Amino acid sequence: MTHWLTIAVPTPAHSGLGKPLTYLSEAPLPPGCIVRVPLGTREVLGVVWDSAPEPPPDLSAQVRAVSSVFDGLAPLAAEWRQLLAFTARYYQRALGEVALAALPPQLRTLSDVQMARRLKRKPHQAGSAVEITPQNEALTPDQAAALARIEQAPGPFLLFGATGSGKTEVYMRAAARALTARPDAQVLVLVPEINLTPQLLARFAERFGAAAVVALHSGLTPAQRLAAWLAAHGGRARIVLGTRVAVLASLPGLALIVVDEEHDASYKQQEGARYSARDLAIYRGKLCGARVILGSATPSLESWHASEPAPQGPGRYLRLTMPHRVGVAPDADPLAGLPRVRRVDMARQPKGTLIAPPLLAAIGERVSRGEQALLLLNRRGWAPVLHCADCGWKSECPHCSAYRVFHKIDRSLRCHHCGFTQRVPRACPECGNLDIGTLGRGTEQLEERLAELLADVTRPDGTPARIARIDADSTRGKGQLEASLAQVHAGEVDVLVGTQMIAKGHDFRRVTLVAAINPDAALFSSDFRAPERLFALLMQAAGRAGRDTAQGAASEMWVQTHHPQHPLFNALKVHDYPGFAAQQLAERTQAGLPPFAHLALLRAEARSQEAAQAFLNALARLAQDALAAQPPLAEALSQLTWYPAVPLAVQRVANIERAQMLLESPSRAALQRVLAACQPLLHGLRAEHRAIVRWAVDVDPLAV
Ligand code: ADP
Ligand code: ZN
Ligand code: ZN
């Protein structure tokens, strides 16, 4: 008997073919089956989406047959298919593209015979037993209260816990409860960065037994990724710990989702379907009845606002507050356990000061006591610009609208946007002046200068201070980052210099001083989220200090700034996230920005800026004309503001000009309807505008 099926296949993103295609099969295949089907001249992986009792009437005779089926694999659950359908729809991508990208890439190259062999090796058993190591340590009162609420209410929860308040312990106890409640229950724990997974993985494996815990992230080999995915899909993995990709994993027993450091920008995918793993976690939790816990010491303003209790706020999330660091008495001032924030007014320092004398002295003191210091500078390389004072030449990248960064280590000028690299010229390429200099400072320079500045400082055993640097340059090789972090944990480094990579989540036990060397740039950025990001970064950085309670009280966070009285630093001084958030949200209400409005960006790339902008502006005109004629869409359209196309902040990268157009609406639904209606228009326009290299839609963009 012939069965008609619609099957999601990886159609090219911009082909305009968004829907599953129809195939036929001799055997009945339930929805969710993973199959191989012909597509054009290739054979591709597909997911059976639906069965149709009869062929659809508009079909020509060329319906092709399913080639093969992965027999041993259980079909993907209806909830998984619903999640993927929502993701594709909401982020304006083709269903097949999104669904197939969520499957491990190695599935594409395995034959069904190979797959059968693999499944035999790891029998398809029900959930492996978790062996939960009993905990002797008592919960802090904050932790106990948070857990009690998680037990009673459905959530979703925003766990607003100070750095070092023991959020991970709350996640693990909540996980233990979920796992013991049902033998097939699964827990998904999302973390922002791969480099945070090993530490957390170790903690979970120790608590729940290594067999039950599986890591799932893009740093795995294809074989490891397939194995992890199969463990999750088959239910053997009871706890899946992963980065944003893991939110789309098949987890048939999902009972709890934790999103750690939920404010982190890495939860937003920046290519293809630009989904927010944090937002999808909320959706997925609702879909399958799983509890969701978002955790952070500096929540995103979206989540903070959503957890503003009703009736003043939306009250969509339940806010759980843990203000005290572990070890601080519950009746003590919560500030007692947090590092003291000290601002250095750089306007009062001699011009060109890299590290102000009092900060330098404080670092020296820490080193001589055997403690660690952490110095944050968000620029890698030696200096961001090389220039000639005579003729004004600057080290611009010939292919981008950006300067090339001077790297002293290999005497190169490197573009951080397109990678274009040249040896540093001996003389000014414009006028021949031999005396060319640098502007600004990067981590390389800080590391080198620090060695000179701390030359007289000795450690308790009389040896000199050991300085290390962690940034994208120092950690390029495989395993380098892990090795560097291990050195810091082992106490083999006294002063660590680095970019924001070192500020996130690490549980450094001996750091008692953290300093932000030059955080001012973000105060005056055109991106409305820049202050939010800076505040989170500084709070997180401060959170690396004094995590060992014995030193907590004596730890310090230093900020070098030309604007010591800026409200952002005033809030930081008293570790006042709620105060900072209130002030930011007031500004956002006034300006009609998220979370009080919803945004989408249309992006276009072309050989010329005019062409890129023309494409976007043409779309705006076309959409407003075409949609206004259709009453239901006209209504949505009336709730939308279209901004004119503008160049991106870095408008040219690798000789491609980039433009964007912002769409804004107080109604998420209206924005969604208009975006969906724009899809066919975009495909049509693309054919006319031949200069366009690429275009993309970014729903809920992070950088505007
Ligand atoms: P956060 O994630 O909130 O920054 P962590 O979960 O890393 O904090 O906890 C900080 C430290 O406190 C960890 O070393 C953890 O083992 C310890 N800790 C957490 N809860 C307790 C507790 N109830 N009693 C003693 N130590 C705890
Ligand atoms: Zn010159
Ligand atoms: Zn470049």
XYZ file of C-alpha atoms and ligand atoms in Angstrom:
733
model
C 0.000 0.000 0.000
C 1.241 3.486 -0.755
C 1.521 6.026 2.034
C 1.796 9.735 1.404
C 4.034 11.672 3.728
C 5.196 15.218 4.175
C 8.868 15.229 5.052
C 11.043 18.092 6.319
C 14.201 18.223 4.216
C 17.101 20.675 4.306
C 15.948 23.015 1.548
C 18.403 25.826 0.888
C 17.699 28.660 3.298
C 16.728 31.202 0.676
C 15.076 29.021 -1.910
C 11.614 30.059 -0.811
C 10.715 26.408 -0.235
C 9.802 26.612 3.393
C 7.380 23.743 3.766
C 7.946 20.008 4.139
C 7.849 18.183 0.768
C 5.611 15.270 -0.173
C 7.065 11.765 -0.616
C 5.617 8.313 -0.778
C 6.480 5.173 1.105
C 5.391 1.524 0.921
C 5.579 1.133 4.681
C 3.590 3.345 7.053
C 6.019 5.718 8.752
C 4.892 7.603 11.837
C 5.667 11.315 12.163
C 9.107 11.933 13.663
C 10.797 9.076 11.778
C 14.250 9.934 10.499
C 14.597 8.919 6.858
C 16.706 9.388 3.781
C 15.034 10.831 0.700
C 16.034 12.010 -2.763
C 16.165 15.787 -3.239
C 17.195 16.969 -6.686
C 20.206 14.875 -7.575
C 21.211 14.231 -3.969
C 20.043 11.993 -1.199
C 19.385 13.860 2.039
C 18.261 13.286 5.583
C 14.656 14.113 6.342
C 12.184 13.997 9.202
C 8.684 12.666 8.578
C 6.472 15.559 9.555
C 3.014 14.293 8.850
C 1.160 11.593 7.017
C -1.523 12.329 4.478
C -4.201 9.663 3.849
C -4.377 10.588 0.165
C -2.108 12.395 -2.219
C -2.748 16.125 -2.123
C -4.812 17.130 -5.196
C -2.243 19.561 -6.641
C 0.497 16.956 -6.977
C 2.023 16.120 -10.319
C 3.171 12.582 -10.958
C 6.761 13.075 -9.852
C 6.359 12.313 -6.168
C 9.456 10.384 -5.202
C 9.815 7.545 -2.745
C 11.571 7.489 0.616
C 14.960 5.806 0.115
C 15.554 4.354 3.555
C 14.578 4.564 7.205
C 16.706 4.536 10.347
C 14.901 1.577 11.843
C 16.470 1.454 15.254
C 15.800 5.088 16.070
C 12.632 5.965 17.910
C 10.677 8.693 16.100
C 11.244 12.251 17.278
C 8.493 13.246 19.695
C 5.561 15.442 18.714
C 6.775 18.067 21.182
C 10.176 18.183 19.493
C 8.515 18.717 16.133
C 6.345 21.457 17.607
C 9.418 23.142 19.087
C 11.223 23.080 15.753
C 8.176 24.290 13.865
C 7.867 27.188 16.277
C 11.581 28.012 15.997
C 11.416 28.100 12.210
C 8.252 30.175 12.167
C 9.274 32.656 14.846
C 12.786 33.234 13.498
C 11.611 33.297 9.874
C 13.517 30.331 8.452
C 12.619 27.233 6.490
C 11.378 24.383 8.686
C 13.536 21.736 7.028
C 16.670 23.815 7.409
C 16.070 24.374 11.127
C 14.927 20.827 11.901
C 17.820 19.165 10.101
C 20.391 21.551 11.581
C 19.220 20.441 15.019
C 20.199 16.830 14.289
C 23.825 15.687 14.689
C 25.683 16.221 11.396
C 27.040 12.686 11.370
C 23.553 11.282 10.900
C 23.769 12.595 7.354
C 26.704 10.406 6.439
C 25.735 7.195 8.237
C 23.903 4.484 6.356
C 21.068 2.710 8.130
C 23.280 -0.357 8.457
C 26.035 1.657 10.141
C 23.439 3.224 12.393
C 22.024 -0.146 13.368
C 25.535 -1.216 14.357
C 26.047 1.897 16.441
C 22.772 1.436 18.237
C 23.656 -2.175 18.995
C 26.894 -1.108 20.585
C 25.009 1.113 22.990
C 21.764 -0.763 23.596
C 18.633 1.288 23.504
C 17.923 1.105 27.190
C 15.676 3.217 29.315
C 17.167 5.966 31.452
C 20.316 4.939 33.260
C 19.952 4.990 36.986
C 21.229 8.125 38.616
C 23.242 7.603 41.744
C 22.778 10.763 43.665
C 25.504 11.367 46.201
C 23.787 12.413 49.418
C 24.579 15.933 50.572
C 25.711 16.577 54.097
C 26.052 20.292 53.734
C 23.005 22.238 54.800
C 21.432 24.611 52.326
C 21.735 28.284 53.057
C 18.426 29.906 54.064
C 18.345 31.641 50.640
C 18.813 28.324 48.845
C 16.219 26.541 50.948
C 13.654 29.277 50.314
C 14.315 29.276 46.566
C 13.998 25.500 46.353
C 10.768 25.500 48.316
C 9.252 27.920 45.811
C 10.522 25.843 42.880
C 8.816 22.838 44.432
C 5.476 24.585 44.898
C 4.972 26.796 41.872
C 5.037 25.912 38.183
C 7.378 28.753 37.202
C 9.139 29.751 35.010
C 11.585 31.009 37.628
C 14.150 33.737 37.523
C 16.776 32.823 40.112
C 18.322 36.180 40.914
C 21.298 35.129 43.005
C 24.424 37.109 43.820
C 27.687 35.725 42.447
C 28.754 33.034 44.896
C 25.276 32.678 46.419
C 25.211 29.017 45.425
C 22.978 28.976 42.368
C 24.597 25.781 41.066
C 23.637 23.984 44.261
C 20.019 25.056 43.684
C 20.166 23.715 40.116
C 21.545 20.392 41.337
C 18.961 19.965 44.089
C 16.149 20.851 41.699
C 17.610 18.354 39.227
C 17.804 15.661 41.902
C 14.135 16.147 42.695
C 13.093 16.040 39.068
C 15.149 12.906 38.399
C 13.893 10.952 41.376
C 10.280 11.867 40.690
C 10.186 9.883 37.436
C 12.461 7.094 36.192
C 12.573 8.532 32.662
C 12.945 12.178 33.653
C 15.655 14.239 31.940
C 17.226 17.545 32.886
C 18.719 20.041 30.455
C 21.319 22.468 31.805
C 22.366 25.248 29.442
C 25.575 27.238 29.894
C 26.772 30.107 27.707
C 30.242 28.924 26.744
C 31.911 25.627 25.984
C 34.753 26.558 28.304
C 32.349 26.605 31.238
C 31.087 23.084 30.585
C 34.049 21.062 31.962
C 33.856 22.632 35.422
C 30.094 22.251 35.655
C 30.205 18.801 34.081
C 32.588 17.675 36.794
C 30.275 18.984 39.509
C 27.230 17.271 38.024
C 29.074 14.030 37.305
C 30.296 13.916 40.879
C 26.788 14.398 42.188
C 24.800 12.219 39.777
C 27.279 9.664 38.488
C 29.255 10.054 35.273
C 27.076 7.571 33.342
C 23.979 9.752 33.655
C 25.542 13.059 32.554
C 26.295 13.962 28.953
C 27.769 17.120 27.409
C 26.355 18.465 24.159
C 28.016 21.404 22.425
C 29.655 22.442 19.181
C 33.168 21.679 20.456
C 32.598 17.918 20.241
C 33.846 15.780 17.367
C 31.090 14.597 15.010
C 31.247 11.122 16.543
C 31.040 12.474 20.105
C 28.173 14.701 19.138
C 26.243 11.818 17.627
C 26.881 9.665 20.685
C 25.705 12.450 23.015
C 22.643 13.108 20.890
C 21.740 9.407 20.801
C 22.108 9.201 24.561
C 19.734 12.140 24.952
C 17.263 10.885 22.359
C 17.275 7.348 23.758
C 16.794 8.561 27.324
C 20.077 7.137 28.630
C 21.361 10.632 29.378
C 19.443 11.835 32.409
C 21.270 15.149 32.526
C 22.325 16.949 29.356
C 24.681 19.844 29.855
C 25.213 21.988 26.830
C 25.508 25.281 25.040
C 22.694 26.929 23.061
C 22.494 24.147 20.427
C 21.386 21.747 23.150
C 18.044 23.542 23.534
C 16.983 21.858 20.280
C 18.159 18.361 21.258
C 15.694 15.506 21.377
C 14.883 14.946 25.063
C 11.773 12.778 25.337
C 11.709 12.840 29.155
C 12.464 16.516 29.673
C 11.315 17.584 33.142
C 13.565 20.545 34.019
C 15.501 23.152 32.034
C 18.137 25.316 33.685
C 19.577 28.317 31.844
C 22.663 29.391 33.771
C 23.938 32.983 33.318
C 20.762 33.629 31.369
C 21.824 37.209 30.529
C 24.704 36.006 28.381
C 24.710 37.106 24.754
C 26.009 33.731 23.559
C 22.532 32.288 23.985
C 21.599 34.105 20.798
C 22.592 32.296 17.618
C 24.182 34.749 15.198
C 23.700 32.979 11.887
C 21.110 30.842 10.136
C 18.058 30.723 12.364
C 19.020 33.432 14.840
C 17.249 31.895 17.792
C 17.569 32.762 21.446
C 18.169 29.543 23.388
C 16.952 31.297 26.530
C 13.632 32.247 24.964
C 13.223 28.814 23.385
C 13.856 27.240 26.794
C 10.822 29.089 28.129
C 8.739 28.003 25.139
C 9.934 24.408 25.368
C 9.217 24.245 29.092
C 5.643 25.315 28.516
C 5.275 22.897 25.633
C 6.298 19.775 27.523
C 5.384 20.787 31.060
C 8.988 21.055 32.245
C 10.056 23.455 34.988
C 12.331 26.224 33.751
C 14.886 28.049 35.901
C 16.746 31.041 34.490
C 19.653 31.984 36.739
C 21.846 35.068 36.952
C 23.325 37.681 39.244
C 22.670 40.215 36.481
C 19.559 39.074 34.600
C 18.761 40.369 31.146
C 16.434 43.341 31.417
C 13.863 41.281 29.495
C 13.823 38.559 32.142
C 14.026 41.050 34.982
C 11.017 42.911 33.659
C 9.095 39.678 33.033
C 9.653 38.747 36.681
C 8.389 42.093 37.991
C 5.493 40.925 40.183
C 1.944 41.706 39.132
C 0.053 44.001 39.240
C 2.877 46.548 38.744
C 4.721 44.253 36.347
C 3.785 41.398 34.020
C 4.588 38.723 36.637
C 5.183 36.137 33.916
C 8.204 34.679 35.721
C 8.516 34.042 39.418
C 11.495 35.895 40.834
C 13.540 34.096 43.472
C 16.146 36.212 45.214
C 19.356 34.988 46.841
C 21.201 38.133 47.951
C 23.729 36.511 50.298
C 26.943 34.835 49.335
C 27.397 31.376 50.816
C 28.943 31.785 54.255
C 27.458 35.186 54.951
C 25.016 35.129 57.867
C 21.410 35.627 56.695
C 20.901 38.647 58.931
C 24.164 40.255 57.830
C 24.296 43.015 55.258
C 24.474 41.113 51.939
C 27.162 43.581 50.824
C 29.410 42.228 53.552
C 30.400 39.213 51.500
C 30.891 41.061 48.226
C 34.048 42.822 47.065
C 34.436 46.498 47.856
C 34.178 48.566 44.673
C 36.817 51.294 44.249
C 36.749 53.858 41.483
C 39.924 55.523 40.253
C 39.374 58.891 38.611
C 41.660 58.677 35.592
C 41.196 62.400 34.911
C 43.408 62.979 37.958
C 46.157 60.676 36.786
C 49.000 61.781 34.534
C 47.989 61.527 30.880
C 48.741 58.112 29.429
C 48.561 56.273 32.758
C 47.951 52.588 32.136
C 47.529 51.487 35.742
C 47.006 54.155 38.400
C 49.549 54.028 41.253
C 47.062 53.083 43.996
C 45.772 50.168 41.912
C 49.315 49.088 41.126
C 50.175 49.156 44.808
C 47.072 47.121 45.624
C 47.997 44.500 43.009
C 51.526 44.308 44.416
C 50.190 43.816 47.902
C 47.930 40.953 46.797
C 50.785 39.216 45.024
C 53.094 39.546 47.995
C 50.410 37.933 50.154
C 50.065 35.001 47.768
C 46.662 36.065 46.432
C 45.605 36.436 42.814
C 44.548 39.476 40.802
C 42.496 39.560 37.635
C 42.802 42.458 35.170
C 40.150 42.988 32.571
C 40.733 44.829 29.309
C 38.352 44.289 26.451
C 40.838 44.673 23.608
C 43.242 42.068 22.423
C 46.503 42.705 20.674
C 49.118 45.328 21.612
C 47.330 48.434 20.375
C 44.090 48.881 18.434
C 45.636 51.331 15.938
C 49.047 52.117 14.460
C 49.429 55.695 13.216
C 51.773 58.301 11.805
C 51.815 61.608 13.647
C 53.323 63.396 10.636
C 50.759 62.701 7.916
C 47.890 61.217 9.898
C 48.043 57.730 8.330
C 46.247 55.042 10.337
C 46.360 51.259 10.030
C 43.024 50.944 8.285
C 42.068 47.587 6.819
C 41.862 47.898 3.043
C 38.900 45.485 3.010
C 36.885 46.680 6.003
C 35.773 49.899 7.596
C 37.913 49.169 10.643
C 41.484 49.581 11.853
C 43.917 46.745 11.873
C 45.222 45.890 15.307
C 48.942 45.928 16.077
C 50.168 42.595 17.476
C 53.689 42.967 18.809
C 54.282 39.252 19.409
C 54.565 38.501 15.696
C 54.908 42.144 14.582
C 51.744 41.971 12.533
C 48.842 44.237 11.669
C 45.733 42.102 11.866
C 42.145 42.883 10.980
C 39.855 41.367 13.612
C 36.938 41.458 11.167
C 38.265 39.799 8.015
C 41.561 38.386 9.251
C 43.701 40.315 6.735
C 47.236 40.271 8.141
C 50.470 42.001 7.091
C 53.852 42.531 8.677
C 54.151 45.856 10.443
C 55.656 48.407 8.033
C 59.073 49.838 9.006
C 57.986 53.306 7.979
C 54.730 55.107 7.317
C 53.353 53.707 4.044
C 52.113 57.200 3.105
C 55.006 59.538 3.889
C 57.949 57.338 4.820
C 58.188 58.681 8.369
C 60.167 56.133 10.409
C 58.624 57.146 13.683
C 55.193 55.538 13.627
C 53.407 54.993 16.931
C 50.467 53.253 18.516
C 47.149 54.531 19.802
C 45.335 52.867 22.696
C 46.149 49.629 24.457
C 45.370 45.967 24.281
C 45.940 42.949 26.486
C 49.377 42.164 25.012
C 50.648 45.580 26.040
C 49.048 45.333 29.469
C 50.729 41.989 30.062
C 54.143 43.278 29.007
C 53.932 46.565 30.891
C 52.698 44.808 33.998
C 55.819 42.670 34.072
C 57.915 45.871 34.210
C 55.640 47.579 36.730
C 55.660 44.570 39.074
C 59.381 43.863 38.661
C 60.084 44.670 42.327
C 57.156 42.713 43.708
C 57.803 39.272 45.105
C 55.590 36.416 46.146
C 55.626 35.091 49.724
C 58.439 32.680 48.812
C 60.551 35.478 47.343
C 60.026 34.565 43.664
C 58.803 37.113 41.108
C 55.142 37.595 40.193
C 53.839 35.286 37.481
C 51.686 37.002 34.878
C 49.487 35.263 32.314
C 47.118 36.384 29.605
C 43.876 34.797 28.392
C 42.195 36.115 25.252
C 41.201 34.847 21.827
C 44.848 35.053 20.673
C 46.380 33.161 23.582
C 43.791 30.375 23.418
C 43.624 29.663 19.712
C 45.158 26.186 19.959
C 43.150 23.197 21.082
C 43.246 22.749 24.838
C 45.108 26.027 25.441
C 42.251 27.701 27.240
C 41.649 24.698 29.476
C 45.361 24.567 30.282
C 45.516 28.276 31.111
C 42.423 28.108 33.298
C 43.822 25.061 35.082
C 46.997 27.041 35.842
C 44.939 29.807 37.411
C 42.942 27.324 39.474
C 46.136 25.600 40.595
C 47.566 28.908 41.783
C 50.401 28.927 39.251
C 49.465 32.432 38.124
C 49.484 35.567 40.286
C 48.104 38.156 37.901
C 45.785 37.180 35.079
C 45.228 39.642 32.252
C 42.394 39.037 29.831
C 39.317 40.007 27.896
C 35.748 39.263 28.985
C 36.596 35.562 28.557
C 37.986 35.595 32.099
C 35.022 37.351 33.686
C 32.448 34.650 33.098
C 31.349 32.049 35.574
C 34.750 30.681 36.584
C 34.920 29.669 40.204
C 38.415 31.042 40.911
C 39.076 30.458 44.579
C 42.127 32.653 45.199
C 41.283 35.824 43.326
C 40.861 38.716 45.764
C 41.278 41.674 43.416
C 39.613 42.348 40.085
C 40.210 45.485 38.025
C 38.561 46.908 34.919
C 41.376 48.802 33.199
C 39.412 50.862 30.693
C 35.661 50.219 30.660
C 34.566 53.723 29.564
C 33.946 53.112 25.863
C 30.713 51.229 26.546
C 29.254 54.182 28.472
C 28.779 56.160 25.277
C 28.024 53.473 22.715
C 25.185 53.941 20.239
C 23.929 50.437 21.076
C 21.179 50.802 23.656
C 22.199 47.533 25.278
C 25.825 48.600 25.870
C 25.270 49.836 29.461
C 23.399 46.636 30.327
C 26.262 44.549 28.978
C 28.924 46.616 30.744
C 27.134 46.468 34.068
C 26.716 42.705 33.781
C 30.359 42.280 32.796
C 31.614 44.334 35.744
C 29.285 42.634 38.235
C 30.341 39.240 36.901
C 33.994 40.260 37.058
C 33.516 41.457 40.629
C 31.934 38.090 41.275
C 35.249 36.390 40.541
C 36.767 38.100 43.589
C 36.634 36.770 47.110
C 34.728 33.599 46.330
C 36.568 31.937 49.143
C 34.563 33.305 52.057
C 37.622 33.614 54.264
C 38.774 36.360 51.891
C 35.395 37.666 50.803
C 35.341 40.663 53.083
C 38.812 41.821 52.051
C 38.347 41.513 48.302
C 38.169 44.455 45.915
C 36.873 45.406 42.499
C 38.703 48.385 40.955
C 37.353 50.484 38.108
C 39.555 52.954 36.236
C 37.319 55.576 34.677
C 37.089 59.173 33.526
C 33.504 59.233 34.771
C 33.598 58.034 38.372
C 30.218 59.627 39.123
C 28.411 57.901 36.259
C 25.161 56.318 37.559
C 26.302 52.945 36.256
C 29.354 53.012 38.526
C 27.321 54.370 41.428
C 25.056 51.331 41.151
C 28.069 49.039 40.812
C 29.610 50.550 43.941
C 26.743 49.194 46.040
C 26.239 46.036 43.908
C 22.776 47.352 43.160
C 21.502 45.453 40.152
C 17.815 46.255 40.902
C 18.608 49.975 41.060
C 20.533 49.845 37.810
C 17.778 47.819 36.145
C 15.075 50.233 37.297
C 16.962 53.180 35.856
C 17.601 51.393 32.545
C 14.001 50.195 32.266
C 12.752 53.727 32.862
C 14.887 54.899 29.931
C 13.672 52.030 27.767
C 10.013 52.780 28.470
C 10.595 56.391 27.476
C 12.407 55.438 24.297
C 10.033 52.619 23.356
C 12.746 49.973 23.410
C 12.700 46.297 24.500
C 11.232 44.900 26.642
C 8.540 47.509 25.989
C 8.709 47.136 22.226
C 9.649 44.288 19.906
C 12.314 44.597 17.272
C 13.422 42.837 14.136
C 16.290 43.675 11.844
C 16.397 43.091 8.118
C 19.990 42.847 7.000
C 21.384 42.973 3.497
C 24.897 42.589 2.157
C 26.058 43.752 -1.255
C 29.100 44.998 -3.158
C 27.946 48.564 -2.618
C 26.268 50.269 0.299
C 23.722 51.863 -2.056
C 22.681 48.467 -3.401
C 22.288 47.024 0.078
C 20.183 49.957 1.236
C 18.158 50.079 -1.981
C 17.113 46.463 -1.487
C 15.894 47.119 2.054
C 14.150 50.357 1.193
C 12.463 48.687 -1.774
C 11.186 45.981 0.535
C 9.780 48.567 2.936
C 7.883 50.296 0.113
C 6.676 47.064 -1.433
C 5.564 45.604 1.891
C 3.640 48.702 2.876
C 1.854 48.799 -0.478
C 1.172 45.086 -0.814
C 0.189 44.416 2.785
C -1.939 47.507 3.206
C -4.300 46.057 0.602
C -5.021 42.998 2.778
C -7.200 43.974 5.749
C -5.859 41.588 8.416
C -2.289 42.534 7.522
C -3.105 46.200 7.240
C -4.105 46.120 10.890
C -0.743 44.570 11.864
C 1.077 46.968 9.567
C -0.461 49.943 11.320
C 1.241 48.854 14.540
C 4.690 48.816 12.959
C 7.380 51.440 12.594
C 9.802 51.047 9.701
C 13.097 52.828 10.046
C 15.109 53.694 6.952
C 17.991 51.451 5.936
C 21.324 52.448 7.493
C 24.885 51.102 7.324
C 26.004 48.770 10.132
C 28.427 50.185 12.715
C 31.228 48.355 10.899
C 29.712 48.847 7.499
C 32.212 47.053 5.273
C 33.776 43.660 6.073
C 35.922 41.777 3.564
C 34.781 44.199 0.841
C 31.128 43.495 1.420
C 28.915 46.425 2.361
C 26.364 45.785 5.079
C 23.117 47.618 5.746
C 20.196 47.043 8.057
C 16.662 48.197 8.554
C 14.941 48.223 11.917
C 11.294 47.257 12.395
C 9.650 48.052 15.686
C 6.259 47.319 17.171
C 4.627 47.305 20.585
C 2.932 44.077 19.462
C 4.971 40.923 19.008
C 2.128 39.309 17.080
C 1.856 42.213 14.640
C 5.590 42.136 14.013
C 5.456 38.375 13.429
C 2.609 38.634 10.924
C 4.292 41.312 8.915
C 7.631 39.475 8.897
C 5.961 36.301 7.678
C 4.177 38.234 4.929
C 7.508 39.799 3.930
C 9.137 36.431 3.219
C 7.715 35.903 -0.284
C 8.319 39.578 -1.069
C 11.956 39.214 -0.046
C 12.400 36.169 -2.286
C 10.840 38.048 -5.173
C 12.922 41.178 -4.659
C 16.085 39.185 -4.308
C 15.658 37.967 -7.878
C 15.450 41.590 -9.086
C 18.267 42.988 -6.984
C 21.178 41.068 -8.399
C 23.813 42.984 -6.455
C 22.590 41.502 -3.179
C 24.984 38.884 -1.834
C 22.919 37.850 1.167
C 20.034 38.920 3.296
C 18.792 37.819 6.682
C 16.074 38.482 9.203
C 17.052 38.825 12.858
C 14.082 38.630 15.212
C 14.729 40.036 18.718
C 18.236 41.142 17.696
C 20.770 41.685 20.458
C 22.912 44.316 18.772
C 21.042 47.105 17.031
P 27.077 30.941 41.971
O 26.834 30.007 40.831
O 25.812 31.460 42.589
O 28.072 32.014 41.686
P 28.202 28.609 43.161
O 27.046 27.734 42.948
O 29.399 28.456 42.314
O 27.723 30.122 43.155
O 28.601 28.476 44.695
C 29.724 29.117 45.239
C 30.476 28.176 46.169
O 29.718 27.905 47.335
C 30.768 26.847 45.513
O 32.107 26.486 45.795
C 29.807 25.896 46.189
O 30.349 24.592 46.269
C 29.628 26.499 47.551
N 28.310 26.219 48.143
C 27.116 26.319 47.496
N 26.104 26.030 48.340
C 26.666 25.760 49.540
C 26.135 25.397 50.826
N 24.828 25.281 51.039
N 27.014 25.193 51.836
C 28.336 25.329 51.627
N 28.889 25.652 50.464
C 28.085 25.880 49.403
Zn 52.981 59.342 7.492
Zn 39.488 43.568 7.344
